[in-house]
Amino acid sequence: MAIGGNKKVATNKIDAGLFAKMFLAGAKNLEVKKEWINELNVFPVPDGDTGTNMTLTIMSAVKEVNTLSDVNMYNLAKAISSGSLRGARGNSGVILSQLLRGFTKKIRDHEELDAVILAEAMEKGVETAYKAVMKPKEGTILTVAKGAAAKAQELAPECEDLQAFLEDVISHAEYVLSQTPEMLPVLKEAGVVDSGGQGLLTVLQGAYDAFMGKEIDLSFESPDTGTSFVKPSRETEQEIKFGYCTEFIIMLDQPMKEEEEYKFKDFLTSIGDSIVLVADDEIVKVHVHTNDPGKAISKALTYGQLTRMKIDNMREEHQERLIKNAEKVAAEQAMKDKERREATPAQPPKEDGFIAVSIGDGIGEIFKGLGVDYLIEGGQTMNPSTEDMLTAIEQVNAKNIFIFPNNKNIILAANQAKAMTKDKNIIVIPTKTVPQGITALISYVPEKPCEENTESMLESISLVKTGQVTYAVRDTHIDDREIHQGDIMGLGDHGLLAVGKKIIEVAKEMTDAMVDEDSELISIYYGSEMTEEDAQKLSDEISAAHSDCDVEVNYGGQPIYYCVISVE
């Protein structure tokens, strides 16, 4: 990044307005460059997802920031933390959310940020992120974050020029990123730097551009609809049913229970529309369009003191876009609330429930047959978010809920959802592949207590080997093998097992590499791009080569991967 030569900035402090611009600019830079970051993934598979996961994570925070009517450091920090935590996807996204969570804890009580506060916040972000990862690995996004924070700590006490401070911190982050291939041999062999570290640096570079006053387009593409979402602005007049846009924050006397939250929403519905109500243990943020703001305020006062009150006459101000955006958010939230109410059974909770991440319709049917209560679609091609996990947890009426991520890149999001759940016992079985999830469920015995089932599940997944067959999207070099774009690859639990030109030949070679003298069962799950005839042909060849093993064929229906094969 060529930092030198930029115009001099006449500030040594960052207020809430400038910090909001810096955050949004960092997110925009990541969104623009996400595909480039995806291509840095070591394995050239068609679902490279680091850039996508980090972008979807930060976009969740962007949405919350863009709904703030009063931008101060406290509610800005809370929006960034809450949005990124709930929207976190994949390991890189979860780590980014934890970095933001720790960072915002340090800045939220300050009106302005200087070098010392920024350094403390960066250090807190690194500490929080390292705690969230069970076995931190150097040469990753964590290393880049730690290096930047250490440089900030070194420079902050003597800082007289915030621009120079930020330049030096980012330059050092660039240097640490350049050294990641020396820390992880797999990066060096593939000729790339760490993709998560590059994603973090991209956010920092975007934020620095905003600090320098660079003009940046801060409109974003919605990940869900493909439409732009920007801060609401005043537009042309339209027919308005409820004339006053009323917003306030309730400083709760005590935490609002879920049933009380429903009652309050029902009351607001009776006096208006476009309702958005976001509650946590300390505050409730309220937005409602009504013809009688006094009624909303009087009801809110029964829960605690009010702050950040704002009432706009929409008929005068013609805020068409504000109305549309608020109605859209309200409709989405109302639908979620309705689904949650309808899905909550009236009967007492059962002892154990199950949530599994599925990668195809056939796999989903297998999980349902094994008693899974809630399927989260996504898996390798679209890592589900922490919010997806929390929604699933809400809808499973059980005291103990087992979660099977079935992908190493989803385990952190599942653990983050577990940490955010207080009313149910969540057990994350760290399944890294779908076959591990299936084996774990088969080992479950209803009569056994939760602890024993957990132990037997963990033991069972350690006995499963998994291979997956897909194609290369670029040329590269891995495990002393040359790979060319379009080649068929067989990927095992710990690396590349086979490369070739034909799917069945590669799948057979991959399976041969996994089978040993203790192997008893080989399971083939064929995907949407493999025919049943080819799957049976593969089964016949594997059976002939490994006559001591039972071989079974199942329709998986997964995209991207021609087949997934397990050996137990």
Coordinates of C-alpha atoms in Angstrom, one line a residue, residues 15-563:
D15 CA -14.8 11.5 16.9
A16 CA -17.8 9.3 16.4
G17 CA -18.7 10.7 13.1
L18 CA -15.3 10.2 11.6
F19 CA -15.0 6.7 13.2
A20 CA -18.3 5.7 11.6
K21 CA -17.0 6.8 8.2
M22 CA -13.7 4.9 8.8
F23 CA -15.6 1.7 9.7
L24 CA -17.9 1.9 6.7
A25 CA -15.0 2.7 4.4
G26 CA -13.1 -0.3 5.7
A27 CA -16.2 -2.5 5.1
K28 CA -16.6 -1.1 1.6
N29 CA -13.0 -1.8 0.7
L30 CA -13.5 -5.4 1.9
E31 CA -16.7 -5.8 -0.1
V32 CA -15.0 -4.5 -3.3
K33 CA -12.0 -6.8 -2.9
K34 CA -13.7 -10.0 -1.5
E35 CA -13.3 -12.1 -4.7
W36 CA -9.6 -11.3 -4.9
I37 CA -9.3 -12.3 -1.2
N38 CA -11.2 -15.5 -2.0
E39 CA -8.6 -16.4 -4.6
L40 CA -5.9 -16.4 -1.9
N41 CA -7.2 -19.6 -0.4
V42 CA -4.5 -22.3 -0.4
F43 CA -6.7 -25.0 -2.0
P44 CA -7.9 -23.9 -5.4
V45 CA -11.5 -25.2 -4.8
P46 CA -14.5 -23.5 -6.4
D47 CA -15.9 -22.4 -3.0
G48 CA -13.0 -20.2 -1.8
D49 CA -14.8 -18.3 0.9
T50 CA -12.6 -16.2 3.2
G51 CA -13.4 -12.9 1.5
T52 CA -17.1 -13.7 1.2
N53 CA -17.3 -14.8 4.9
M54 CA -15.5 -11.7 6.2
T55 CA -17.6 -9.4 3.9
L56 CA -20.9 -11.0 5.1
T57 CA -19.8 -10.6 8.7
I58 CA -18.9 -7.0 8.4
M59 CA -22.0 -6.2 6.3
S60 CA -24.2 -7.4 9.2
A61 CA -22.5 -4.7 11.3
V62 CA -22.9 -2.1 8.5
K63 CA -26.6 -2.7 8.5
E64 CA -26.9 -1.9 12.2
V65 CA -24.6 1.2 11.9
N66 CA -26.7 2.5 9.0
T67 CA -29.9 2.3 11.1
L68 CA -28.5 4.6 13.9
S69 CA -30.3 7.9 14.1
D70 CA -27.9 9.3 16.7
V71 CA -24.2 8.4 16.0
N72 CA -22.2 8.6 19.2
M73 CA -19.3 6.3 20.2
Y74 CA -21.3 4.1 22.6
N75 CA -24.2 3.1 20.2
L76 CA -21.8 3.0 17.3
A77 CA -19.6 0.5 19.2
K78 CA -22.6 -1.5 20.2
A79 CA -23.9 -1.7 16.6
I80 CA -20.6 -2.8 15.3
S81 CA -20.1 -5.5 18.0
S82 CA -23.7 -6.8 17.9
G83 CA -24.0 -6.8 14.1
S84 CA -20.7 -8.6 13.5
L85 CA -21.2 -11.2 16.2
R86 CA -24.6 -12.2 14.9
G87 CA -23.5 -12.1 11.3
A88 CA -20.2 -13.9 11.7
R89 CA -19.6 -16.6 9.2
G90 CA -16.7 -19.0 8.9
N91 CA -13.5 -19.0 11.0
S92 CA -12.2 -15.7 9.4
G93 CA -15.6 -14.0 10.0
V94 CA -15.9 -15.2 13.6
I95 CA -12.3 -14.0 14.3
L96 CA -13.0 -10.6 12.7
S97 CA -16.2 -10.3 14.8
Q98 CA -14.2 -11.0 18.0
L99 CA -11.5 -8.5 17.0
L100 CA -14.3 -5.9 16.6
R101 CA -16.0 -7.0 19.8
G102 CA -12.8 -6.5 21.9
F103 CA -12.0 -3.2 20.0
T104 CA -15.4 -1.7 20.6
K105 CA -15.4 -2.5 24.3
K106 CA -12.5 -0.2 24.7
I107 CA -13.7 2.7 22.6
R108 CA -17.4 2.9 23.6
D109 CA -17.0 5.1 26.7
H110 CA -14.9 7.7 24.9
E111 CA -16.2 10.7 22.9
E112 CA -12.9 10.9 20.9
L113 CA -10.2 8.4 20.1
D114 CA -6.5 9.2 20.2
A115 CA -3.4 6.9 19.6
V116 CA -3.4 5.6 23.2
I117 CA -7.0 4.6 23.1
L118 CA -6.7 3.0 19.7
A119 CA -3.7 1.0 20.8
E120 CA -5.6 -0.2 23.9
A121 CA -8.6 -1.1 21.8
M122 CA -6.5 -3.0 19.3
E123 CA -4.8 -5.0 22.1
K124 CA -8.2 -5.8 23.6
G125 CA -9.4 -7.0 20.2
V126 CA -6.5 -9.3 19.8
E127 CA -6.9 -10.7 23.4
T128 CA -10.6 -11.3 22.7
A129 CA -10.0 -13.0 19.4
Y130 CA -7.3 -15.3 20.7
K131 CA -9.5 -16.5 23.6
A132 CA -12.2 -17.4 21.1
V133 CA -10.0 -19.8 19.2
M134 CA -9.2 -23.1 20.9
K135 CA -5.9 -23.7 19.2
P136 CA -4.6 -20.4 17.7
K137 CA -2.3 -20.8 14.7
E138 CA 0.3 -18.3 13.8
G139 CA 0.6 -17.1 10.2
T140 CA -3.1 -16.2 10.1
I141 CA -5.4 -13.2 10.6
L142 CA -4.6 -13.5 14.4
T143 CA -0.9 -12.9 13.7
V144 CA -1.5 -9.9 11.5
A145 CA -3.9 -8.4 14.2
K146 CA -1.3 -9.1 17.0
G147 CA 1.5 -7.5 15.0
A148 CA -0.5 -4.4 14.3
A149 CA -1.6 -4.1 17.9
A150 CA 2.0 -4.5 19.2
K151 CA 3.2 -1.8 16.8
A152 CA 0.4 0.5 18.0
Q153 CA 1.3 -0.1 21.7
E154 CA 4.9 0.7 20.9
L155 CA 4.1 4.0 19.1
A156 CA 1.2 5.3 21.1
P157 CA 2.9 6.8 24.2
E158 CA 5.1 9.1 22.1
C159 CA 2.5 9.8 19.4
E160 CA 2.2 13.5 18.3
D161 CA 0.8 12.8 14.8
L162 CA -2.2 10.5 14.4
Q163 CA -1.7 10.3 10.7
A164 CA 1.9 9.1 11.0
F165 CA 0.8 6.7 13.8
L166 CA -1.9 5.0 11.5
E167 CA 0.5 4.9 8.6
D168 CA 3.2 3.1 10.6
V169 CA 0.7 0.6 12.1
I170 CA -0.7 -0.3 8.7
S171 CA 2.7 -0.6 7.2
H172 CA 3.8 -3.0 10.0
A173 CA 0.6 -5.0 9.4
E174 CA 1.5 -5.2 5.8
Y175 CA 5.0 -6.5 6.8
V176 CA 3.6 -9.1 9.1
L177 CA 1.2 -10.3 6.4
S178 CA 4.1 -10.6 4.0
Q179 CA 5.8 -12.9 6.5
T180 CA 2.8 -15.3 6.9
P181 CA 4.2 -17.7 4.3
E182 CA 7.3 -18.1 6.4
M183 CA 5.1 -19.2 9.4
L184 CA 2.8 -21.6 7.5
P185 CA 4.6 -23.8 4.9
V186 CA 1.4 -24.5 3.1
L187 CA 1.1 -20.8 2.3
K188 CA 4.6 -20.7 1.0
E189 CA 4.1 -23.7 -1.2
A190 CA 0.9 -22.3 -2.7
G191 CA 2.6 -18.9 -3.2
V192 CA 0.0 -16.8 -1.3
V193 CA -0.2 -14.8 1.9
D194 CA -2.9 -15.6 4.5
S195 CA -6.3 -14.7 3.1
G196 CA -7.8 -13.7 6.5
G197 CA -4.8 -11.5 7.3
Q198 CA -5.3 -9.9 3.8
G199 CA -8.9 -9.3 4.6
L200 CA -8.1 -7.6 7.9
L201 CA -5.5 -5.4 6.2
T202 CA -8.0 -4.5 3.5
V203 CA -10.4 -3.2 6.2
L204 CA -7.6 -1.2 7.8
Q205 CA -6.6 0.3 4.5
G206 CA -10.1 1.4 3.7
A207 CA -10.5 3.0 7.2
Y208 CA -7.3 4.9 6.7
D209 CA -8.5 6.3 3.3
A210 CA -11.6 7.7 5.1
F211 CA -9.4 9.2 7.8
M212 CA -7.4 11.0 5.1
G213 CA -10.7 12.4 3.7
K214 CA -10.8 10.4 0.5
E215 CA -14.2 10.5 -1.2
I216 CA -15.6 7.0 -0.9
D217 CA -18.9 5.6 -2.2
L218 CA -20.5 4.2 1.0
S219 CA -23.5 2.5 -0.6
F220 CA -23.4 -1.3 -0.2
E221 CA -24.9 -4.2 -2.0
S222 CA -27.3 -6.2 0.3
P223 CA -25.9 -9.8 0.5
D224 CA -29.5 -11.1 0.6
T225 CA -31.3 -9.2 -2.1
G226 CA -28.6 -7.7 -4.3
T227 CA -30.1 -4.2 -3.8
S228 CA -28.3 -1.3 -2.4
F229 CA -28.9 -0.2 1.2
V230 CA -27.8 3.3 2.3
K231 CA -28.6 5.8 5.0
P232 CA -32.3 6.9 4.6
S233 CA -32.7 10.3 3.1
R234 CA -35.7 12.7 2.6
E235 CA -37.5 12.1 -0.7
T236 CA -40.9 12.8 -2.4
E237 CA -44.2 12.8 -0.5
Q238 CA -46.4 9.7 -0.4
E239 CA -49.6 8.7 1.4
I240 CA -48.7 8.3 5.1
K241 CA -50.9 6.3 7.4
F242 CA -49.0 7.1 10.6
G243 CA -47.5 10.6 10.6
Y244 CA -44.8 10.6 13.4
C245 CA -41.6 8.6 13.2
T246 CA -40.8 8.0 16.9
E247 CA -37.5 6.7 18.2
F248 CA -36.1 6.3 21.7
I249 CA -34.0 4.1 23.9
I250 CA -35.3 2.6 27.1
M251 CA -32.7 2.3 29.9
L252 CA -34.2 -0.8 31.5
D253 CA -34.8 -1.0 35.2
Q254 CA -34.5 -4.8 34.8
P255 CA -34.0 -7.1 31.8
M256 CA -37.0 -7.4 29.6
K257 CA -38.3 -11.0 29.5
E258 CA -39.2 -12.5 26.1
E259 CA -42.9 -12.6 26.8
E260 CA -42.8 -8.9 27.9
E261 CA -41.0 -8.1 24.7
Y262 CA -43.9 -9.7 22.7
K263 CA -46.5 -7.7 24.7
F264 CA -44.7 -4.5 24.1
K265 CA -44.5 -5.2 20.4
D266 CA -48.2 -6.0 20.3
F267 CA -49.0 -2.7 22.0
L268 CA -46.9 -0.8 19.5
T269 CA -48.6 -2.6 16.7
S270 CA -52.0 -1.5 18.1
I271 CA -51.0 2.2 17.8
G272 CA -48.8 2.2 14.7
D273 CA -46.6 0.3 12.2
S274 CA -43.0 0.0 10.9
I275 CA -42.0 -1.3 14.3
V276 CA -38.4 -2.2 15.1
L277 CA -37.6 -3.3 18.7
V278 CA -34.1 -4.5 19.6
A279 CA -33.6 -5.5 23.3
D280 CA -30.7 -6.7 25.4
D281 CA -30.2 -6.9 29.2
E282 CA -29.7 -3.1 29.6
I283 CA -31.4 -1.2 26.9
V284 CA -34.3 -1.5 24.4
K285 CA -34.1 0.5 21.1
V286 CA -37.5 1.4 19.8
H287 CA -38.7 2.7 16.4
V288 CA -42.4 3.1 15.5
H289 CA -44.5 5.1 13.1
T290 CA -47.6 6.3 15.0
N291 CA -50.2 9.1 15.2
D292 CA -49.8 9.3 19.0
P293 CA -46.1 9.3 20.1
G294 CA -47.3 10.1 23.6
K295 CA -48.8 6.6 24.0
A296 CA -45.6 4.9 22.9
I297 CA -43.6 7.0 25.3
S298 CA -46.0 6.5 28.3
K299 CA -45.9 2.7 27.8
A300 CA -42.1 2.7 27.5
L301 CA -41.7 4.7 30.8
T302 CA -43.2 1.7 32.6
Y303 CA -40.0 -0.2 31.8
G304 CA -37.4 2.4 32.6
Q305 CA -36.0 5.9 31.8
L306 CA -35.9 7.1 28.2
T307 CA -33.0 8.6 26.3
R308 CA -32.2 9.5 22.6
M309 CA -35.8 10.5 22.0
K310 CA -36.5 11.7 18.5
I311 CA -39.9 12.4 16.9
D312 CA -40.2 13.5 13.2
N313 CA -43.3 14.6 11.4
M314 CA -43.0 12.5 8.2
R315 CA -45.8 14.3 6.4
E316 CA -43.8 17.5 6.6
E317 CA -40.4 16.0 5.9
H318 CA -41.5 13.6 3.1
Q319 CA -39.2 10.8 4.2
E320 CA -40.2 8.2 1.7
R321 CA -37.1 6.2 1.8
L322 CA -37.0 6.2 5.6
I323 CA -40.5 4.8 5.5
K324 CA -39.7 2.1 3.0
N325 CA -36.6 1.0 4.7
A326 CA -38.2 0.9 8.1
E327 CA -41.2 -1.0 6.8
K328 CA -38.9 -3.5 5.1
V329 CA -37.0 -4.1 8.3
A330 CA -40.2 -4.2 10.4
A331 CA -41.7 -6.8 8.0
E332 CA -38.6 -9.0 8.1
Q333 CA -38.6 -8.8 11.9
A334 CA -42.3 -9.5 12.1
M335 CA -42.0 -12.5 9.9
K336 CA -39.1 -13.9 12.0
D337 CA -41.1 -13.3 15.2
K338 CA -44.2 -15.0 13.7
E339 CA -42.1 -18.0 12.6
R340 CA -40.5 -18.2 16.0
R341 CA -43.9 -18.1 17.8
E342 CA -45.5 -20.7 15.5
A343 CA -42.5 -23.0 15.7
T344 CA -42.4 -23.0 19.5
P345 CA -44.2 -26.1 20.7
A346 CA -46.6 -25.8 23.6
Q347 CA -45.4 -29.0 25.2
P348 CA -42.5 -29.1 27.7
P349 CA -39.0 -29.4 26.3
K350 CA -37.7 -32.8 25.5
E351 CA -34.3 -33.9 26.9
D352 CA -32.1 -33.8 23.8
G353 CA -32.4 -32.0 20.5
F354 CA -30.2 -32.0 17.4
I355 CA -29.1 -29.3 14.9
A356 CA -27.0 -30.2 11.8
V357 CA -25.5 -28.3 8.9
S358 CA -26.4 -29.9 5.6
I359 CA -24.8 -29.6 2.2
G360 CA -27.5 -31.1 -0.1
D361 CA -31.1 -32.3 -0.2
G362 CA -30.0 -36.0 0.0
I363 CA -27.8 -35.3 3.0
G364 CA -30.6 -33.5 4.6
E365 CA -32.9 -36.5 4.3
I366 CA -30.3 -38.7 5.9
F367 CA -30.0 -36.3 8.8
K368 CA -33.8 -36.1 9.2
G369 CA -33.9 -39.9 9.3
L370 CA -31.4 -39.9 12.1
G371 CA -33.6 -37.6 14.2
V372 CA -32.2 -34.1 13.5
D373 CA -34.7 -31.5 14.6
Y374 CA -33.4 -28.5 12.6
L375 CA -31.3 -28.5 9.4
I376 CA -29.2 -25.4 8.5
E377 CA -28.6 -25.4 4.8
G378 CA -25.2 -24.1 3.7
G379 CA -22.1 -26.0 4.6
Q380 CA -19.1 -25.6 2.5
T381 CA -20.6 -23.4 -0.2
M382 CA -22.2 -20.9 2.1
N383 CA -21.1 -21.0 5.7
P384 CA -24.1 -20.3 8.0
S385 CA -23.8 -17.3 10.4
T386 CA -23.9 -17.2 14.2
E387 CA -27.4 -15.7 13.7
D388 CA -28.5 -18.8 11.8
M389 CA -27.3 -20.9 14.6
L390 CA -29.1 -18.8 17.2
T391 CA -32.3 -19.0 15.2
A392 CA -32.0 -22.8 15.0
I393 CA -31.4 -23.0 18.8
E394 CA -34.5 -20.9 19.5
Q395 CA -36.7 -23.3 17.4
V396 CA -35.5 -26.6 19.0
N397 CA -37.5 -27.2 22.1
A398 CA -35.0 -29.2 24.2
K399 CA -33.0 -28.9 27.3
N400 CA -29.8 -30.2 25.7
I401 CA -29.1 -29.3 22.1
F402 CA -26.3 -31.0 20.1
I403 CA -25.0 -29.0 17.2
F404 CA -23.1 -30.7 14.3
P405 CA -21.3 -28.1 12.2
N406 CA -20.0 -30.7 9.7
N407 CA -17.3 -28.3 8.5
K408 CA -14.2 -27.1 10.2
N409 CA -15.0 -23.6 9.1
I410 CA -18.3 -23.5 10.9
I411 CA -17.2 -24.8 14.3
L412 CA -16.3 -21.3 15.6
A413 CA -19.7 -19.9 14.6
A414 CA -21.4 -22.7 16.5
N415 CA -19.3 -22.1 19.6
Q416 CA -20.0 -18.4 19.4
A417 CA -23.8 -19.2 19.3
K418 CA -23.3 -21.5 22.3
A419 CA -21.6 -18.6 24.2
M420 CA -24.6 -16.3 23.4
T421 CA -27.2 -18.8 24.6
K422 CA -28.1 -18.7 28.3
D423 CA -31.4 -20.8 28.6
K424 CA -30.3 -24.1 27.0
N425 CA -27.4 -26.4 27.3
I426 CA -25.6 -26.3 24.0
I427 CA -23.1 -29.1 23.1
V428 CA -21.1 -28.4 19.9
I429 CA -19.8 -31.7 18.5
P430 CA -16.8 -30.5 16.4
T431 CA -17.6 -32.5 13.3
K432 CA -15.5 -31.3 10.4
T433 CA -17.3 -33.2 7.7
V434 CA -20.8 -34.5 6.9
P435 CA -19.8 -38.2 7.4
Q436 CA -18.5 -37.4 10.9
G437 CA -21.9 -35.8 11.7
I438 CA -23.7 -38.9 10.4
T439 CA -21.5 -41.2 12.4
A440 CA -21.9 -39.1 15.6
L441 CA -25.7 -39.2 15.3
I442 CA -25.6 -43.0 14.8
S443 CA -23.7 -43.4 18.0
Y444 CA -26.3 -41.5 20.0
V445 CA -28.2 -43.7 22.5
P446 CA -31.4 -42.1 23.9
E447 CA -31.2 -43.9 27.2
K448 CA -27.7 -42.5 28.0
P449 CA -27.2 -39.2 29.8
C450 CA -26.0 -36.2 27.8
E451 CA -22.4 -36.5 29.1
E452 CA -22.0 -40.1 28.0
N453 CA -23.5 -39.4 24.6
T454 CA -21.2 -36.5 24.2
E455 CA -18.2 -38.7 25.0
S456 CA -19.2 -41.5 22.7
M457 CA -19.9 -39.0 19.8
L458 CA -16.5 -37.5 20.2
E459 CA -14.9 -40.9 20.2
S460 CA -16.8 -42.0 17.1
I461 CA -15.9 -39.0 14.9
S462 CA -12.2 -39.7 15.6
L463 CA -12.6 -43.0 13.7
V464 CA -13.9 -41.4 10.5
K465 CA -11.8 -40.4 7.5
T466 CA -13.3 -38.2 4.8
G467 CA -12.4 -37.5 1.2
Q468 CA -14.1 -35.0 -1.1
V469 CA -13.8 -34.8 -4.9
T470 CA -14.0 -31.5 -6.7
Y471 CA -12.2 -29.4 -9.4
A472 CA -9.4 -26.8 -9.4
V473 CA -10.3 -23.2 -10.3
R474 CA -6.7 -22.1 -10.8
D475 CA -3.1 -23.4 -11.3
T476 CA -1.1 -24.0 -8.1
H477 CA 1.3 -26.3 -6.3
I478 CA 0.3 -28.3 -3.2
D479 CA 1.9 -31.2 -1.4
D480 CA 4.6 -31.5 -4.1
R481 CA 1.9 -31.9 -6.8
E482 CA 1.3 -29.6 -9.7
I483 CA -2.4 -28.7 -10.1
H484 CA -3.8 -27.1 -13.2
Q485 CA -7.1 -25.3 -13.6
G486 CA -9.9 -27.8 -14.4
D487 CA -8.0 -30.8 -12.8
I488 CA -10.1 -33.1 -10.6
M489 CA -8.8 -33.1 -7.0
G490 CA -9.4 -35.6 -4.1
L491 CA -9.0 -33.7 -0.8
G492 CA -8.6 -35.7 2.5
D493 CA -8.8 -34.6 6.1
H494 CA -5.2 -33.3 6.1
G495 CA -4.4 -32.4 2.5
L496 CA -4.4 -33.5 -1.1
L497 CA -4.8 -37.2 -1.8
A498 CA -5.2 -37.4 -5.6
V499 CA -5.1 -35.3 -8.7
G500 CA -6.2 -36.3 -12.2
K501 CA -8.5 -35.7 -15.2
K502 CA -11.3 -38.2 -14.5
I503 CA -13.7 -38.1 -11.5
I504 CA -14.0 -41.8 -10.9
E505 CA -10.2 -42.4 -11.2
V506 CA -9.4 -39.6 -8.7
A507 CA -12.2 -40.8 -6.3
K508 CA -10.8 -44.4 -6.5
E509 CA -7.2 -43.2 -5.8
M510 CA -8.4 -41.0 -3.0
T511 CA -10.2 -43.9 -1.4
D512 CA -7.2 -46.2 -1.7
A513 CA -5.2 -43.6 0.2
M514 CA -7.7 -43.6 3.1
V515 CA -8.3 -47.3 3.5
D516 CA -6.0 -49.3 5.8
E517 CA -6.2 -52.7 7.5
D518 CA -8.6 -51.5 10.2
S519 CA -11.2 -50.1 7.7
E520 CA -14.6 -51.8 7.6
L521 CA -17.1 -49.5 6.0
I522 CA -16.8 -47.2 2.9
S523 CA -19.7 -44.8 2.3
I524 CA -20.2 -42.8 -1.0
Y525 CA -22.4 -39.7 -1.0
Y526 CA -22.7 -38.6 -4.6
G527 CA -23.5 -35.0 -5.5
S528 CA -25.8 -33.1 -7.9
E529 CA -23.2 -33.3 -10.7
M530 CA -22.6 -37.0 -10.5
T531 CA -25.0 -39.6 -11.9
E532 CA -26.3 -42.6 -10.0
E533 CA -24.7 -44.8 -12.6
D534 CA -21.3 -43.3 -12.1
A535 CA -21.7 -43.6 -8.4
Q536 CA -22.5 -47.3 -8.7
K537 CA -19.6 -47.8 -11.1
L538 CA -17.3 -46.1 -8.5
S539 CA -18.8 -48.4 -5.8
D540 CA -18.1 -51.5 -7.9
E541 CA -14.5 -50.5 -8.4
I542 CA -13.9 -49.7 -4.8
S543 CA -15.6 -53.0 -3.7
A544 CA -13.3 -55.0 -6.0
A545 CA -10.2 -53.3 -4.6
H546 CA -11.2 -53.5 -1.0
S547 CA -13.2 -56.7 -0.6
D548 CA -12.9 -56.8 3.2
C549 CA -14.9 -53.6 3.4
D550 CA -18.7 -53.0 3.1
V551 CA -19.4 -50.3 0.5
E552 CA -22.7 -48.3 0.5
V553 CA -23.9 -45.6 -1.9
N554 CA -26.1 -42.7 -0.8
Y555 CA -27.5 -39.7 -2.8
G556 CA -26.1 -36.6 -1.2
G557 CA -27.2 -33.9 -3.7
Q558 CA -24.4 -31.6 -2.7
P559 CA -23.1 -29.0 -5.2
I560 CA -19.4 -28.3 -6.0
Y561 CA -18.3 -31.8 -4.7
Y562 CA -18.9 -34.6 -7.1
C563 CA -18.8 -37.1 -4.2

